[in-house]
Short mmCIF file of C-alpha atoms in Angstrom, two decimals:
data_model
loop_
_atom_site.label_atom_id
_atom_site.label_comp_id
_atom_site.label_asym_id
_atom_site.label_seq_id
_atom_site.Cartn_x
_atom_site.Cartn_y
_atom_site.Cartn_z
CA UNK A 27 -10.54 37.39 2.74
CA UNK A 28 -7.75 34.66 3.55
CA UNK A 29 -8.22 32.04 0.84
CA UNK A 30 -8.82 28.40 1.95
CA UNK A 31 -6.09 26.12 2.17
CA UNK A 32 -6.05 22.54 0.06
CA UNK A 33 -6.35 19.55 2.21
CA UNK A 34 -3.30 18.70 -0.64
CA UNK A 35 -1.32 21.95 1.10
CA UNK A 36 -1.70 20.48 3.83
CA UNK A 37 -0.86 16.77 3.06
CA UNK A 38 2.09 18.99 1.76
CA UNK A 39 3.14 20.62 5.51
CA UNK A 40 3.44 17.11 6.66
CA UNK A 41 7.21 16.00 7.97
CA UNK A 42 7.82 13.30 5.40
CA UNK A 43 10.38 10.67 6.81
CA UNK A 44 13.93 11.15 4.56
CA UNK A 45 15.23 8.84 1.84
CA UNK A 46 18.62 7.12 2.59
CA UNK A 47 21.58 7.79 1.40
CA UNK A 48 21.75 4.72 -0.62
CA UNK A 49 18.69 5.24 -2.15
CA UNK A 50 19.33 8.43 -3.23
CA UNK A 51 22.47 7.29 -5.15
CA UNK A 52 20.08 4.72 -6.25
CA UNK A 53 17.47 7.35 -7.52
CA UNK A 54 20.31 9.22 -9.21
CA UNK A 55 21.76 6.27 -11.44
CA UNK A 56 18.41 4.81 -12.55
CA UNK A 57 17.43 8.19 -13.88
CA UNK A 58 20.41 7.90 -16.47
CA UNK A 59 19.19 5.97 -20.05
CA UNK A 60 21.22 3.35 -19.35
CA UNK A 61 21.71 2.92 -15.67
CA UNK A 62 24.53 0.80 -14.08
CA UNK A 63 23.53 -2.51 -12.44
CA UNK A 64 27.26 -2.88 -10.00
CA UNK A 65 26.89 0.97 -9.42
CA UNK A 66 22.94 -0.33 -8.36
CA UNK A 67 24.81 -2.62 -6.12
CA UNK A 68 26.88 -1.24 -4.69
CA UNK A 69 24.94 1.79 -2.91
CA UNK A 70 23.00 -0.45 -1.76
CA UNK A 71 25.83 -1.95 -0.23
CA UNK A 72 26.58 1.33 1.46
CA UNK A 73 23.08 0.72 3.41
CA UNK A 74 23.61 -2.82 5.44
CA UNK A 75 20.67 -2.53 6.78
CA UNK A 76 18.73 -2.03 3.93
CA UNK A 77 20.30 -4.17 1.59
CA UNK A 78 20.09 -7.49 3.78
CA UNK A 79 16.03 -6.35 3.61
CA UNK A 80 15.76 -6.27 0.08
CA UNK A 81 17.20 -9.81 -0.07
CA UNK A 82 15.37 -11.37 2.08
CA UNK A 83 12.23 -9.92 0.25
CA UNK A 84 13.46 -11.25 -2.94
CA UNK A 85 14.07 -14.32 -1.63
CA UNK A 86 9.92 -14.43 -0.36
CA UNK A 87 7.64 -15.85 -1.99
CA UNK A 88 6.61 -12.44 -4.37
CA UNK A 89 9.04 -12.96 -6.24
CA UNK A 90 8.71 -17.27 -6.83
CA UNK A 91 12.13 -17.54 -7.39
CA UNK A 92 13.51 -21.02 -7.92
CA UNK A 93 16.80 -20.73 -6.65
CA UNK A 94 17.90 -18.64 -3.53
CA UNK A 95 19.18 -15.11 -4.54
CA UNK A 96 22.56 -14.64 -2.60
CA UNK A 97 23.53 -11.22 -3.94
CA UNK A 98 21.86 -8.33 -5.34
CA UNK A 99 24.23 -8.05 -8.71
CA UNK A 100 22.57 -11.73 -8.67
CA UNK A 101 18.97 -10.65 -8.34
CA UNK A 102 19.18 -7.79 -10.71
CA UNK A 103 20.67 -9.53 -13.27
CA UNK A 104 17.42 -11.78 -12.74
CA UNK A 105 14.76 -9.23 -12.29
CA UNK A 106 16.38 -6.64 -13.81
CA UNK A 107 17.09 -2.56 -12.25
CA UNK A 108 13.26 -1.37 -12.35
CA UNK A 109 11.99 -4.60 -10.29
CA UNK A 110 15.12 -4.21 -8.14
CA UNK A 111 14.50 -0.50 -7.71
CA UNK A 112 11.24 -0.63 -7.31
CA UNK A 113 12.01 -2.95 -4.36
CA UNK A 114 14.71 -0.96 -2.89
CA UNK A 115 11.97 1.79 -2.50
CA UNK A 116 9.21 0.47 -0.90
CA UNK A 117 11.64 -1.75 1.42
CA UNK A 118 13.28 1.80 2.13
CA UNK A 119 10.12 3.18 2.80
CA UNK A 120 8.63 0.46 5.34
CA UNK A 121 12.00 0.37 7.61
CA UNK A 122 11.67 4.03 7.39
CA UNK A 123 7.72 3.87 8.96
CA UNK A 124 9.24 1.11 10.89
CA UNK A 125 10.87 3.96 13.27
CA UNK A 126 7.29 5.28 14.53
CA UNK A 127 6.36 3.77 17.38
CA UNK A 128 2.99 1.12 18.84
CA UNK A 129 2.30 0.28 15.35
CA UNK A 130 2.27 -3.46 15.75
CA UNK A 131 -1.37 -4.35 14.92
CA UNK A 132 -0.64 -1.45 11.91
CA UNK A 133 1.79 -3.46 10.25
CA UNK A 134 0.27 -6.62 10.37
CA UNK A 135 -3.30 -5.94 9.14
CA UNK A 136 -0.74 -4.11 6.43
CA UNK A 137 0.52 -7.08 5.31
CA UNK A 138 -2.57 -8.91 5.27
CA UNK A 139 -3.59 -7.04 2.63
CA UNK A 140 -0.26 -6.32 0.87
CA UNK A 141 -0.87 -10.46 0.88
CA UNK A 142 -4.31 -10.24 -0.33
CA UNK A 143 -3.47 -7.70 -2.91
CA UNK A 144 -0.49 -9.92 -4.26
CA UNK A 145 -3.08 -13.14 -4.71
CA UNK A 146 -5.52 -11.31 -6.23
CA UNK A 147 -3.85 -9.81 -8.10
CA UNK A 148 -2.63 -13.16 -10.00
CA UNK A 149 -5.47 -14.18 -10.13
CA UNK A 150 -7.79 -11.62 -11.35
CA UNK A 151 -5.11 -9.45 -13.82
CA UNK A 152 -1.81 -8.55 -14.86
CA UNK A 153 -1.36 -6.68 -12.68
CA UNK A 154 2.63 -6.41 -11.59
CA UNK A 155 3.29 -8.45 -8.55
CA UNK A 156 5.14 -6.17 -6.76
CA UNK A 157 2.97 -3.22 -7.94
CA UNK A 158 -0.22 -5.44 -5.66
CA UNK A 159 2.48 -5.82 -2.65
CA UNK A 160 2.90 -1.76 -2.41
CA UNK A 161 -0.27 -0.61 -2.97
CA UNK A 162 -1.57 -3.21 -0.14
CA UNK A 163 1.06 -3.37 2.35
CA UNK A 164 0.86 1.11 2.02
CA UNK A 165 -2.89 1.38 1.13
CA UNK A 166 -3.25 3.05 4.60
CA UNK A 167 1.03 4.29 5.28
CA UNK A 168 -1.01 7.90 6.10
CA UNK A 169 -1.90 7.01 10.02
CA UNK A 170 2.10 6.94 11.10
CA UNK A 171 2.00 10.74 10.23
CA UNK A 172 -1.22 11.43 11.16
CA UNK A 173 -0.65 10.15 14.92
CA UNK A 174 2.99 12.11 14.63
CA UNK A 175 1.14 15.57 13.76
CA UNK A 176 -2.37 15.02 16.21
CA UNK A 177 -1.67 13.54 19.31
CA UNK A 178 -5.77 12.77 19.15
CA UNK A 179 -5.71 10.59 15.91
CA UNK A 180 -5.25 7.27 17.65
CA UNK A 181 -8.86 8.28 19.49
CA UNK A 182 -10.55 9.55 16.48
CA UNK A 183 -9.54 5.79 15.43
CA UNK A 184 -11.03 4.31 18.07
CA UNK A 185 -14.39 6.34 17.79
CA UNK A 186 -14.73 5.06 14.23
CA UNK A 187 -13.94 1.78 14.70
CA UNK A 188 -16.46 1.80 17.21
CA UNK A 189 -18.96 3.68 15.50
CA UNK A 190 -20.05 2.12 12.00
CA UNK A 191 -22.32 5.26 11.04
CA UNK A 192 -19.31 6.90 10.58
CA UNK A 193 -17.03 7.29 7.80
CA UNK A 194 -12.85 7.60 8.26
CA UNK A 195 -12.03 9.91 5.67
CA UNK A 196 -14.87 12.38 6.57
CA UNK A 197 -14.24 12.43 10.22
CA UNK A 198 -10.80 13.11 9.75
CA UNK A 199 -11.68 15.86 6.80
CA UNK A 200 -13.85 17.61 9.40
CA UNK A 201 -11.22 17.75 12.49
CA UNK A 202 -8.46 17.93 10.52
CA UNK A 203 -9.29 19.39 6.50
CA UNK A 204 -6.62 16.86 5.26
CA UNK A 205 -7.13 13.08 5.58
CA UNK A 206 -4.60 10.18 5.82
CA UNK A 207 -5.06 9.05 2.10
CA UNK A 208 -3.86 12.32 0.67
CA UNK A 209 -1.31 12.33 3.45
CA UNK A 210 -0.26 8.84 2.12
CA UNK A 211 -0.24 10.21 -1.16
CA UNK A 212 2.10 12.99 -0.22
CA UNK A 213 3.93 10.15 1.50
CA UNK A 214 4.64 8.65 -1.36
CA UNK A 215 4.82 10.42 -4.20
CA UNK A 216 7.64 12.15 -2.43
CA UNK A 217 9.49 8.64 -1.98
CA UNK A 218 8.90 8.79 -6.20
CA UNK A 219 6.51 5.58 -5.82
CA UNK A 220 5.00 5.40 -9.32
CA UNK A 221 2.07 7.02 -9.95
CA UNK A 222 -0.61 4.90 -10.70
CA UNK A 223 0.01 3.28 -6.95
CA UNK A 224 0.67 6.86 -5.43
CA UNK A 225 -3.38 7.67 -7.15
CA UNK A 226 -4.72 4.32 -6.01
CA UNK A 227 -3.66 4.60 -1.88
CA UNK A 228 -4.93 8.35 -2.38
CA UNK A 229 -7.95 7.83 -3.87
CA UNK A 230 -9.44 4.98 -1.94
CA UNK A 231 -12.57 7.00 -0.41
CA UNK A 232 -13.41 7.93 -3.90
CA UNK A 233 -14.01 4.53 -5.00
CA UNK A 234 -17.27 4.79 -5.68
CA UNK A 235 -17.30 8.70 -8.16
CA UNK A 236 -14.23 6.38 -9.92
CA UNK A 237 -16.01 3.35 -10.91
CA UNK A 238 -19.03 5.66 -11.86
CA UNK A 239 -16.78 7.22 -13.93
CA UNK A 240 -17.82 10.34 -12.24
CA UNK A 241 -13.81 11.10 -11.63
CA UNK A 242 -11.37 10.50 -14.41
CA UNK A 243 -9.21 7.67 -13.68
CA UNK A 244 -6.74 5.82 -15.57
CA UNK A 245 -7.29 2.18 -15.94
CA UNK A 246 -4.76 0.65 -14.32
CA UNK A 247 -4.92 3.05 -11.78
CA UNK A 248 -8.85 1.28 -11.39
CA UNK A 249 -7.42 -1.93 -11.44
CA UNK A 250 -4.92 -1.62 -8.45
CA UNK A 251 -7.79 0.13 -7.18
CA UNK A 252 -10.17 -2.71 -7.73
CA UNK A 253 -7.54 -5.33 -6.32
CA UNK A 254 -7.01 -3.04 -3.14
CA UNK A 255 -11.04 -2.37 -1.73
CA UNK A 256 -11.56 -6.42 -2.51
CA UNK A 257 -8.33 -7.04 -0.46
CA UNK A 258 -9.55 -5.20 2.56
CA UNK A 259 -13.09 -6.51 2.56
CA UNK A 260 -11.65 -9.70 2.82
CA UNK A 261 -9.11 -8.54 5.28
CA UNK A 262 -11.44 -6.98 7.38
CA UNK A 263 -13.99 -10.17 7.08
CA UNK A 264 -11.16 -11.91 8.51
CA UNK A 265 -10.16 -10.51 11.51
CA UNK A 266 -13.72 -9.82 12.38
CA UNK A 267 -14.30 -13.88 12.22
CA UNK A 268 -12.50 -14.07 15.48
CA UNK A 269 -14.03 -10.88 17.14
CA UNK A 270 -17.65 -12.80 19.16
CA UNK A 271 -17.99 -9.18 20.98
CA UNK A 272 -18.09 -8.17 17.16
CA UNK A 273 -19.93 -9.22 14.35
CA UNK A 274 -20.56 -6.40 11.80
CA UNK A 275 -20.54 -7.61 8.76
CA UNK A 276 -19.21 -4.96 5.94
CA UNK A 277 -21.22 -4.43 3.22
CA UNK A 278 -19.95 -5.89 -0.22
CA UNK A 279 -17.60 -3.68 -1.85
CA UNK A 280 -20.00 -1.93 -4.65
CA UNK A 281 -21.04 -4.46 -8.11
CA UNK A 282 -18.85 -1.19 -10.72
CA UNK A 283 -15.60 -2.65 -8.77
CA UNK A 284 -16.66 -6.44 -9.96
CA UNK A 285 -17.15 -5.19 -13.19
CA UNK A 286 -13.99 -3.58 -13.75
CA UNK A 287 -12.09 -7.11 -12.66
CA UNK A 288 -15.31 -9.08 -14.97
CA UNK A 289 -16.30 -10.59 -11.68
CA UNK A 290 -20.16 -11.10 -10.87
CA UNK A 291 -21.21 -11.57 -6.77
CA UNK A 292 -20.98 -14.96 -7.02
CA UNK A 293 -16.96 -15.53 -8.15
CA UNK A 294 -16.04 -12.56 -5.94
CA UNK A 295 -17.97 -14.94 -2.89
CA UNK A 296 -16.11 -17.82 -3.84
CA UNK A 297 -12.52 -16.12 -4.05
CA UNK A 298 -13.54 -14.41 -0.60
CA UNK A 299 -13.81 -18.03 1.28
CA UNK A 300 -10.91 -19.03 -0.67
CA UNK A 301 -8.73 -16.19 0.54
CA UNK A 302 -10.29 -16.86 4.30
CA UNK A 303 -9.49 -20.26 4.03
CA UNK A 304 -5.89 -19.66 3.44
CA UNK A 305 -5.52 -16.99 5.95
CA UNK A 306 -6.71 -19.29 8.36
CA UNK A 307 -4.11 -21.44 7.93
CA UNK A 308 -1.04 -18.99 8.13
CA UNK A 309 -2.18 -18.56 11.66
#
């Protein structure tokens, strides 16, 4: 009898977008005991689009720099090689996934969750802002790869959105024997993003088991996962505010998520209201 193929084995068979040459060169430099900041900047300059996008990101509110940064050399001096390397990976992966068509709404939601994750992390935890941003931006990054591999995946997405009794991960597992969280984990792991971010993304459909301690999960991963679960809930609530025909409310995250962050339900509802107000002012 043939051995059953695991979800992780199926995920590893997906076609992963290749890392750009500039990122590979920077990765090799970062493996050295003392990475050379000048060589990192030189490697990045070989990819004009990536260089410009990284600079734009560095000057975004995410890093809160007082003065505008005009070069990656300058950014490396201010932020250090590790943070710049992390930013290069995030920017390059976003650029690679931009090549997949029809993802405007996908990226709108991703940016919203990334913004909320960053804001929540700064209010409630000591998680680095770029980690919170990254986990928010790429929490559903397996979806483009699932859409590419399975022509009927978009239809399944519509069905799940229309039926509150369906669970997205369960339906994917039933139909494809893998879900986009596993595929997303495979993608960002291949791109060498930090393991705690990879794990937080993979554990999204298993968060109940994670917070009930039925799974052995690192505390930093749990904190990132808690931030992500709350950010997704608030983003979903905001989007449903503007859908008159769809006023279904998602249940609140379990109290174990609040407990991990030291929140009561009332604390959470207060934070949620403030976040919704902030999102409204950005519209």
